[in-house]
């Protein structure tokens, strides 16, 4: 997916993410495991997996790196965090 496609998708999909999905997406930008994210958010790993799948579906991506790239292209998160 090109940056232009990501930006177009970002504008269309940005509002459809729930608050919790945005929190999960922000954690995906860090070098942490799903287990670590779950512990930080006080939920189970399976809950995080489900939320990640929902984020991927809404963004139209299939990998963590694509989701992070989408978030950065959308201006949600910078390279510094």
PDB file of N, CA and C in Angstrom:
ATOM      1  N   UNK A   1       0.842  -1.168   0.000  1.00  0.00           N
ATOM      2  CA  UNK A   1       0.000   0.000   0.000  1.00  0.00           C
ATOM      3  C   UNK A   1       0.891   1.237   0.000  1.00  0.00           C
ATOM      4  N   UNK A   2       0.592   2.194  -0.860  1.00  0.00           N
ATOM      5  CA  UNK A   2       1.397   3.402  -0.942  1.00  0.00           C
ATOM      6  C   UNK A   2       0.987   4.379   0.146  1.00  0.00           C
ATOM      7  N   UNK A   3       1.831   5.382   0.371  1.00  0.00           N
ATOM      8  CA  UNK A   3       1.530   6.397   1.374  1.00  0.00           C
ATOM      9  C   UNK A   3       0.232   7.122   1.035  1.00  0.00           C
ATOM     10  N   UNK A   4       0.023   7.405  -0.246  1.00  0.00           N
ATOM     11  CA  UNK A   4      -1.210   8.076  -0.652  1.00  0.00           C
ATOM     12  C   UNK A   4      -2.429   7.216  -0.336  1.00  0.00           C
ATOM     13  N   UNK A   5      -2.332   5.920  -0.600  1.00  0.00           N
ATOM     14  CA  UNK A   5      -3.439   5.022  -0.288  1.00  0.00           C
ATOM     15  C   UNK A   5      -3.677   4.979   1.215  1.00  0.00           C
ATOM     16  N   UNK A   6      -2.592   4.934   1.981  1.00  0.00           N
ATOM     17  CA  UNK A   6      -2.703   4.915   3.436  1.00  0.00           C
ATOM     18  C   UNK A   6      -3.371   6.181   3.941  1.00  0.00           C
ATOM     19  N   UNK A   7      -2.979   7.333   3.399  1.00  0.00           N
ATOM     20  CA  UNK A   7      -3.558   8.587   3.849  1.00  0.00           C
ATOM     21  C   UNK A   7      -5.041   8.645   3.510  1.00  0.00           C
ATOM     22  N   UNK A   8      -5.406   8.177   2.334  1.00  0.00           N
ATOM     23  CA  UNK A   8      -6.814   8.146   1.958  1.00  0.00           C
ATOM     24  C   UNK A   8      -7.604   7.220   2.852  1.00  0.00           C
ATOM     25  N   UNK A   9      -7.041   6.058   3.138  1.00  0.00           N
ATOM     26  CA  UNK A   9      -7.688   5.104   4.025  1.00  0.00           C
ATOM     27  C   UNK A   9      -7.777   5.673   5.432  1.00  0.00           C
ATOM     28  N   UNK A  10      -6.722   6.354   5.864  1.00  0.00           N
ATOM     29  CA  UNK A  10      -6.692   6.933   7.206  1.00  0.00           C
ATOM     30  C   UNK A  10      -7.828   7.922   7.390  1.00  0.00           C
ATOM     31  N   UNK A  11      -8.045   8.767   6.411  1.00  0.00           N
ATOM     32  CA  UNK A  11      -9.111   9.758   6.515  1.00  0.00           C
ATOM     33  C   UNK A  11     -10.469   9.076   6.560  1.00  0.00           C
ATOM     34  N   UNK A  12     -10.619   8.004   5.811  1.00  0.00           N
ATOM     35  CA  UNK A  12     -11.906   7.320   5.753  1.00  0.00           C
ATOM     36  C   UNK A  12     -12.158   6.480   7.001  1.00  0.00           C
ATOM     37  N   UNK A  13     -11.124   5.868   7.566  1.00  0.00           N
ATOM     38  CA  UNK A  13     -11.297   4.900   8.645  1.00  0.00           C
ATOM     39  C   UNK A  13     -10.986   5.428  10.032  1.00  0.00           C
ATOM     40  N   UNK A  14     -10.318   6.566  10.122  1.00  0.00           N
ATOM     41  CA  UNK A  14      -9.848   7.077  11.396  1.00  0.00           C
ATOM     42  C   UNK A  14     -10.960   7.157  12.436  1.00  0.00           C
ATOM     43  N   UNK A  15     -12.125   7.624  12.064  1.00  0.00           N
ATOM     44  CA  UNK A  15     -13.217   7.777  13.006  1.00  0.00           C
ATOM     45  C   UNK A  15     -13.897   6.483  13.393  1.00  0.00           C
ATOM     46  N   UNK A  16     -13.659   5.403  12.657  1.00  0.00           N
ATOM     47  CA  UNK A  16     -14.356   4.158  12.950  1.00  0.00           C
ATOM     48  C   UNK A  16     -13.683   3.332  14.036  1.00  0.00           C
ATOM     49  N   UNK A  17     -12.485   3.693  14.441  1.00  0.00           N
ATOM     50  CA  UNK A  17     -11.812   2.974  15.520  1.00  0.00           C
ATOM     51  C   UNK A  17     -12.393   3.418  16.858  1.00  0.00           C
ATOM     52  N   UNK A  18     -12.652   2.443  17.724  1.00  0.00           N
ATOM     53  CA  UNK A  18     -13.125   2.781  19.068  1.00  0.00           C
ATOM     54  C   UNK A  18     -11.955   3.318  19.879  1.00  0.00           C
ATOM     55  N   UNK A  19     -12.278   3.891  21.017  1.00  0.00           N
ATOM     56  CA  UNK A  19     -11.232   4.419  21.903  1.00  0.00           C
ATOM     57  C   UNK A  19     -10.257   3.307  22.293  1.00  0.00           C
ATOM     58  N   UNK A  20     -10.785   2.140  22.627  1.00  0.00           N
ATOM     59  CA  UNK A  20      -9.939   1.023  23.043  1.00  0.00           C
ATOM     60  C   UNK A  20      -9.067   0.539  21.893  1.00  0.00           C
ATOM     61  N   UNK A  21      -9.623   0.503  20.691  1.00  0.00           N
ATOM     62  CA  UNK A  21      -8.838   0.095  19.523  1.00  0.00           C
ATOM     63  C   UNK A  21      -7.699   1.076  19.271  1.00  0.00           C
ATOM     64  N   UNK A  22      -7.938   2.353  19.511  1.00  0.00           N
ATOM     65  CA  UNK A  22      -6.858   3.339  19.376  1.00  0.00           C
ATOM     66  C   UNK A  22      -5.760   3.101  20.415  1.00  0.00           C
ATOM     67  N   UNK A  23      -6.164   2.733  21.624  1.00  0.00           N
ATOM     68  CA  UNK A  23      -5.191   2.426  22.672  1.00  0.00           C
ATOM     69  C   UNK A  23      -4.352   1.214  22.267  1.00  0.00           C
ATOM     70  N   UNK A  24      -5.018   0.178  21.776  1.00  0.00           N
ATOM     71  CA  UNK A  24      -4.305  -1.021  21.333  1.00  0.00           C
ATOM     72  C   UNK A  24      -3.376  -0.678  20.177  1.00  0.00           C
ATOM     73  N   UNK A  25      -3.862   0.104  19.216  1.00  0.00           N
ATOM     74  CA  UNK A  25      -3.028   0.504  18.076  1.00  0.00           C
ATOM     75  C   UNK A  25      -1.809   1.283  18.542  1.00  0.00           C
ATOM     76  N   UNK A  26      -1.971   2.157  19.514  1.00  0.00           N
ATOM     77  CA  UNK A  26      -0.818   2.919  20.016  1.00  0.00           C
ATOM     78  C   UNK A  26       0.206   1.992  20.658  1.00  0.00           C
ATOM     79  N   UNK A  27      -0.260   0.939  21.300  1.00  0.00           N
ATOM     80  CA  UNK A  27       0.661  -0.024  21.904  1.00  0.00           C
ATOM     81  C   UNK A  27       1.373  -0.862  20.852  1.00  0.00           C
ATOM     82  N   UNK A  28       0.734  -1.060  19.704  1.00  0.00           N
ATOM     83  CA  UNK A  28       1.370  -1.821  18.623  1.00  0.00           C
ATOM     84  C   UNK A  28       2.569  -1.072  18.052  1.00  0.00           C
ATOM     85  N   UNK A  29       2.608   0.246  18.238  1.00  0.00           N
ATOM     86  CA  UNK A  29       3.727   1.028  17.720  1.00  0.00           C
ATOM     87  C   UNK A  29       4.988   0.819  18.551  1.00  0.00           C
ATOM     88  N   UNK A  30       4.846   0.199  19.718  1.00  0.00           N
ATOM     89  CA  UNK A  30       5.984  -0.075  20.594  1.00  0.00           C
ATOM     90  C   UNK A  30       6.482  -1.503  20.363  1.00  0.00           C
ATOM     91  N   UNK A  31       7.698  -1.750  20.761  1.00  0.00           N
ATOM     92  CA  UNK A  31       8.296  -3.086  20.628  1.00  0.00           C
ATOM     93  C   UNK A  31       7.902  -3.943  21.834  1.00  0.00           C
ATOM     94  N   UNK A  32       6.625  -4.325  21.898  1.00  0.00           N
ATOM     95  CA  UNK A  32       6.125  -5.139  22.999  1.00  0.00           C
ATOM     96  C   UNK A  32       5.289  -6.284  22.447  1.00  0.00           C
ATOM     97  N   UNK A  33       5.164  -7.323  23.232  1.00  0.00           N
ATOM     98  CA  UNK A  33       4.358  -8.479  22.831  1.00  0.00           C
ATOM     99  C   UNK A  33       2.891  -8.232  23.171  1.00  0.00           C
ATOM    100  N   UNK A  34       2.020  -9.057  22.600  1.00  0.00           N
ATOM    101  CA  UNK A  34       0.603  -8.961  22.934  1.00  0.00           C
ATOM    102  C   UNK A  34       0.383  -9.248  24.417  1.00  0.00           C
ATOM    103  N   UNK A  35       1.161 -10.149  24.961  1.00  0.00           N
ATOM    104  CA  UNK A  35       1.065 -10.467  26.395  1.00  0.00           C
ATOM    105  C   UNK A  35       1.401  -9.237  27.241  1.00  0.00           C
ATOM    106  N   UNK A  36       2.419  -8.495  26.848  1.00  0.00           N
ATOM    107  CA  UNK A  36       2.800  -7.285  27.579  1.00  0.00           C
ATOM    108  C   UNK A  36       1.720  -6.205  27.459  1.00  0.00           C
ATOM    109  N   UNK A  37       1.135  -6.088  26.271  1.00  0.00           N
ATOM    110  CA  UNK A  37       0.047  -5.126  26.083  1.00  0.00           C
ATOM    111  C   UNK A  37      -1.130  -5.514  26.985  1.00  0.00           C
ATOM    112  N   UNK A  38      -1.466  -6.796  27.008  1.00  0.00           N
ATOM    113  CA  UNK A  38      -2.574  -7.278  27.832  1.00  0.00           C
ATOM    114  C   UNK A  38      -2.338  -6.957  29.302  1.00  0.00           C
ATOM    115  N   UNK A  39      -1.136  -7.209  29.764  1.00  0.00           N
ATOM    116  CA  UNK A  39      -0.803  -6.931  31.160  1.00  0.00           C
ATOM    117  C   UNK A  39      -0.940  -5.439  31.460  1.00  0.00           C
ATOM    118  N   UNK A  40      -0.458  -4.618  30.568  1.00  0.00           N
ATOM    119  CA  UNK A  40      -0.522  -3.162  30.743  1.00  0.00           C
ATOM    120  C   UNK A  40      -1.968  -2.669  30.776  1.00  0.00           C
ATOM    121  N   UNK A  41      -2.839  -3.299  29.976  1.00  0.00           N
ATOM    122  CA  UNK A  41      -4.234  -2.870  29.879  1.00  0.00           C
ATOM    123  C   UNK A  41      -5.162  -3.629  30.823  1.00  0.00           C
ATOM    124  N   UNK A  42      -4.605  -4.560  31.616  1.00  0.00           N
ATOM    125  CA  UNK A  42      -5.364  -5.343  32.586  1.00  0.00           C
ATOM    126  C   UNK A  42      -6.457  -6.187  31.926  1.00  0.00           C
ATOM    127  N   UNK A  43      -6.100  -6.811  30.806  1.00  0.00           N
ATOM    128  CA  UNK A  43      -7.006  -7.723  30.113  1.00  0.00           C
ATOM    129  C   UNK A  43      -6.222  -8.970  29.734  1.00  0.00           C
ATOM    130  N   UNK A  44      -6.906  -9.952  29.177  1.00  0.00           N
ATOM    131  CA  UNK A  44      -6.215 -11.172  28.764  1.00  0.00           C
ATOM    132  C   UNK A  44      -5.566 -10.987  27.391  1.00  0.00           C
ATOM    133  N   UNK A  45      -4.637 -11.870  27.096  1.00  0.00           N
ATOM    134  CA  UNK A  45      -3.977 -11.853  25.791  1.00  0.00           C
ATOM    135  C   UNK A  45      -5.002 -12.073  24.679  1.00  0.00           C
ATOM    136  N   UNK A  46      -5.976 -12.952  24.920  1.00  0.00           N
ATOM    137  CA  UNK A  46      -7.012 -13.210  23.917  1.00  0.00           C
ATOM    138  C   UNK A  46      -7.862 -11.975  23.629  1.00  0.00           C
ATOM    139  N   UNK A  47      -8.107 -11.169  24.652  1.00  0.00           N
ATOM    140  CA  UNK A  47      -8.844  -9.918  24.443  1.00  0.00           C
ATOM    141  C   UNK A  47      -8.056  -8.997  23.525  1.00  0.00           C
ATOM    142  N   UNK A  48      -6.763  -8.882  23.773  1.00  0.00           N
ATOM    143  CA  UNK A  48      -5.911  -8.036  22.936  1.00  0.00           C
ATOM    144  C   UNK A  48      -5.874  -8.584  21.516  1.00  0.00           C
ATOM    145  N   UNK A  49      -5.750  -9.906  21.375  1.00  0.00           N
ATOM    146  CA  UNK A  49      -5.740 -10.510  20.033  1.00  0.00           C
ATOM    147  C   UNK A  49      -7.018 -10.159  19.282  1.00  0.00           C
ATOM    148  N   UNK A  50      -8.148 -10.229  19.957  1.00  0.00           N
ATOM    149  CA  UNK A  50      -9.426  -9.898  19.340  1.00  0.00           C
ATOM    150  C   UNK A  50      -9.480  -8.426  18.936  1.00  0.00           C
ATOM    151  N   UNK A  51      -8.998  -7.569  19.799  1.00  0.00           N
ATOM    152  CA  UNK A  51      -8.992  -6.140  19.499  1.00  0.00           C
ATOM    153  C   UNK A  51      -8.043  -5.823  18.343  1.00  0.00           C
ATOM    154  N   UNK A  52      -6.915  -6.498  18.286  1.00  0.00           N
ATOM    155  CA  UNK A  52      -5.956  -6.303  17.194  1.00  0.00           C
ATOM    156  C   UNK A  52      -6.586  -6.744  15.875  1.00  0.00           C
ATOM    157  N   UNK A  53      -7.262  -7.886  15.875  1.00  0.00           N
ATOM    158  CA  UNK A  53      -7.940  -8.348  14.657  1.00  0.00           C
ATOM    159  C   UNK A  53      -8.973  -7.326  14.183  1.00  0.00           C
ATOM    160  N   UNK A  54      -9.696  -6.744  15.123  1.00  0.00           N
ATOM    161  CA  UNK A  54     -10.693  -5.733  14.791  1.00  0.00           C
ATOM    162  C   UNK A  54     -10.039  -4.492  14.184  1.00  0.00           C
ATOM    163  N   UNK A  55      -8.925  -4.071  14.750  1.00  0.00           N
ATOM    164  CA  UNK A  55      -8.175  -2.922  14.212  1.00  0.00           C
ATOM    165  C   UNK A  55      -7.715  -3.233  12.793  1.00  0.00           C
ATOM    166  N   UNK A  56      -7.105  -4.398  12.610  1.00  0.00           N
ATOM    167  CA  UNK A  56      -6.625  -4.785  11.278  1.00  0.00           C
ATOM    168  C   UNK A  56      -7.763  -4.765  10.256  1.00  0.00           C
ATOM    169  N   UNK A  57      -8.903  -5.331  10.633  1.00  0.00           N
ATOM    170  CA  UNK A  57     -10.053  -5.397   9.725  1.00  0.00           C
ATOM    171  C   UNK A  57     -10.522  -3.995   9.347  1.00  0.00           C
ATOM    172  N   UNK A  58     -10.655  -3.129  10.334  1.00  0.00           N
ATOM    173  CA  UNK A  58     -11.128  -1.770  10.076  1.00  0.00           C
ATOM    174  C   UNK A  58     -10.142  -0.955   9.237  1.00  0.00           C
ATOM    175  N   UNK A  59      -8.846  -1.209   9.420  1.00  0.00           N
ATOM    176  CA  UNK A  59      -7.835  -0.459   8.672  1.00  0.00           C
ATOM    177  C   UNK A  59      -7.560  -1.081   7.309  1.00  0.00           C
ATOM    178  N   UNK A  60      -8.003  -2.314   7.118  1.00  0.00           N
ATOM    179  CA  UNK A  60      -7.745  -2.999   5.859  1.00  0.00           C
ATOM    180  C   UNK A  60      -6.308  -3.454   5.729  1.00  0.00           C
ATOM    181  N   UNK A  61      -5.711  -3.845   6.867  1.00  0.00           N
ATOM    182  CA  UNK A  61      -4.330  -4.332   6.873  1.00  0.00           C
ATOM    183  C   UNK A  61      -4.314  -5.748   7.416  1.00  0.00           C
ATOM    184  N   UNK A  62      -3.152  -6.407   7.291  1.00  0.00           N
ATOM    185  CA  UNK A  62      -3.078  -7.777   7.792  1.00  0.00           C
ATOM    186  C   UNK A  62      -1.866  -8.038   8.665  1.00  0.00           C
ATOM    187  N   UNK A  63      -1.023  -7.027   8.882  1.00  0.00           N
ATOM    188  CA  UNK A  63       0.147  -7.219   9.738  1.00  0.00           C
ATOM    189  C   UNK A  63       0.313  -6.041  10.693  1.00  0.00           C
ATOM    190  N   UNK A  64       1.066  -6.296  11.734  1.00  0.00           N
ATOM    191  CA  UNK A  64       1.354  -5.253  12.716  1.00  0.00           C
ATOM    192  C   UNK A  64       2.091  -4.082  12.073  1.00  0.00           C
ATOM    193  N   UNK A  65       3.065  -4.387  11.226  1.00  0.00           N
ATOM    194  CA  UNK A  65       3.837  -3.311  10.596  1.00  0.00           C
ATOM    195  C   UNK A  65       2.956  -2.455   9.687  1.00  0.00           C
ATOM    196  N   UNK A  66       1.994  -3.064   9.002  1.00  0.00           N
ATOM    197  CA  UNK A  66       1.068  -2.289   8.172  1.00  0.00           C
ATOM    198  C   UNK A  66       0.175  -1.393   9.039  1.00  0.00           C
ATOM    199  N   UNK A  67      -0.257  -1.903  10.174  1.00  0.00           N
ATOM    200  CA  UNK A  67      -1.093  -1.111  11.081  1.00  0.00           C
ATOM    201  C   UNK A  67      -0.307   0.076  11.629  1.00  0.00           C
ATOM    202  N   UNK A  68       0.936  -0.156  11.999  1.00  0.00           N
ATOM    203  CA  UNK A  68       1.790   0.919  12.510  1.00  0.00           C
ATOM    204  C   UNK A  68       2.041   1.949  11.416  1.00  0.00           C
ATOM    205  N   UNK A  69       2.308   1.486  10.207  1.00  0.00           N
ATOM    206  CA  UNK A  69       2.516   2.392   9.077  1.00  0.00           C
ATOM    207  C   UNK A  69       1.264   3.230   8.835  1.00  0.00           C
ATOM    208  N   UNK A  70       0.098   2.599   8.914  1.00  0.00           N
ATOM    209  CA  UNK A  70      -1.168   3.312   8.743  1.00  0.00           C
ATOM    210  C   UNK A  70      -1.309   4.399   9.799  1.00  0.00           C
ATOM    211  N   UNK A  71      -1.033   4.044  11.057  1.00  0.00           N
ATOM    212  CA  UNK A  71      -1.173   4.995  12.163  1.00  0.00           C
ATOM    213  C   UNK A  71      -0.246   6.191  11.983  1.00  0.00           C
ATOM    214  N   UNK A  72       0.954   5.922  11.541  1.00  0.00           N
ATOM    215  CA  UNK A  72       1.906   7.024  11.334  1.00  0.00           C
ATOM    216  C   UNK A  72       1.493   7.888  10.150  1.00  0.00           C
ATOM    217  N   UNK A  73       1.018   7.262   9.073  1.00  0.00           N
ATOM    218  CA  UNK A  73       0.550   8.015   7.899  1.00  0.00           C
ATOM    219  C   UNK A  73      -0.673   8.858   8.252  1.00  0.00           C
ATOM    220  N   UNK A  74      -1.488   8.363   9.174  1.00  0.00           N
ATOM    221  CA  UNK A  74      -2.681   9.083   9.598  1.00  0.00           C
ATOM    222  C   UNK A  74      -2.345  10.204  10.573  1.00  0.00           C
ATOM    223  N   UNK A  75      -1.086  10.247  11.011  1.00  0.00           N
ATOM    224  CA  UNK A  75      -0.663  11.271  11.947  1.00  0.00           C
ATOM    225  C   UNK A  75      -1.052  10.985  13.382  1.00  0.00           C
ATOM    226  N   UNK A  76      -1.447   9.738  13.658  1.00  0.00           N
ATOM    227  CA  UNK A  76      -1.831   9.382  15.024  1.00  0.00           C
ATOM    228  C   UNK A  76      -0.626   9.222  15.933  1.00  0.00           C
ATOM    229  N   UNK A  77       0.465   8.700  15.384  1.00  0.00           N
ATOM    230  CA  UNK A  77       1.652   8.431  16.183  1.00  0.00           C
ATOM    231  C   UNK A  77       2.884   8.762  15.362  1.00  0.00           C
ATOM    232  N   UNK A  78       3.877   9.323  16.028  1.00  0.00           N
ATOM    233  CA  UNK A  78       5.119   9.665  15.341  1.00  0.00           C
ATOM    234  C   UNK A  78       6.112   8.526  15.504  1.00  0.00           C
ATOM    235  N   UNK A  79       7.220   8.601  14.791  1.00  0.00           N
ATOM    236  CA  UNK A  79       8.265   7.586  14.901  1.00  0.00           C
ATOM    237  C   UNK A  79       8.859   7.543  16.298  1.00  0.00           C
ATOM    238  N   UNK A  80       8.809   8.677  17.007  1.00  0.00           N
ATOM    239  CA  UNK A  80       9.368   8.737  18.361  1.00  0.00           C
ATOM    240  C   UNK A  80       8.430   8.126  19.387  1.00  0.00           C
ATOM    241  N   UNK A  81       7.200   7.833  19.001  1.00  0.00           N
ATOM    242  CA  UNK A  81       6.267   7.227  19.952  1.00  0.00           C
ATOM    243  C   UNK A  81       5.075   8.050  20.014  1.00  0.00           C
TER     244      UNK A  81
END
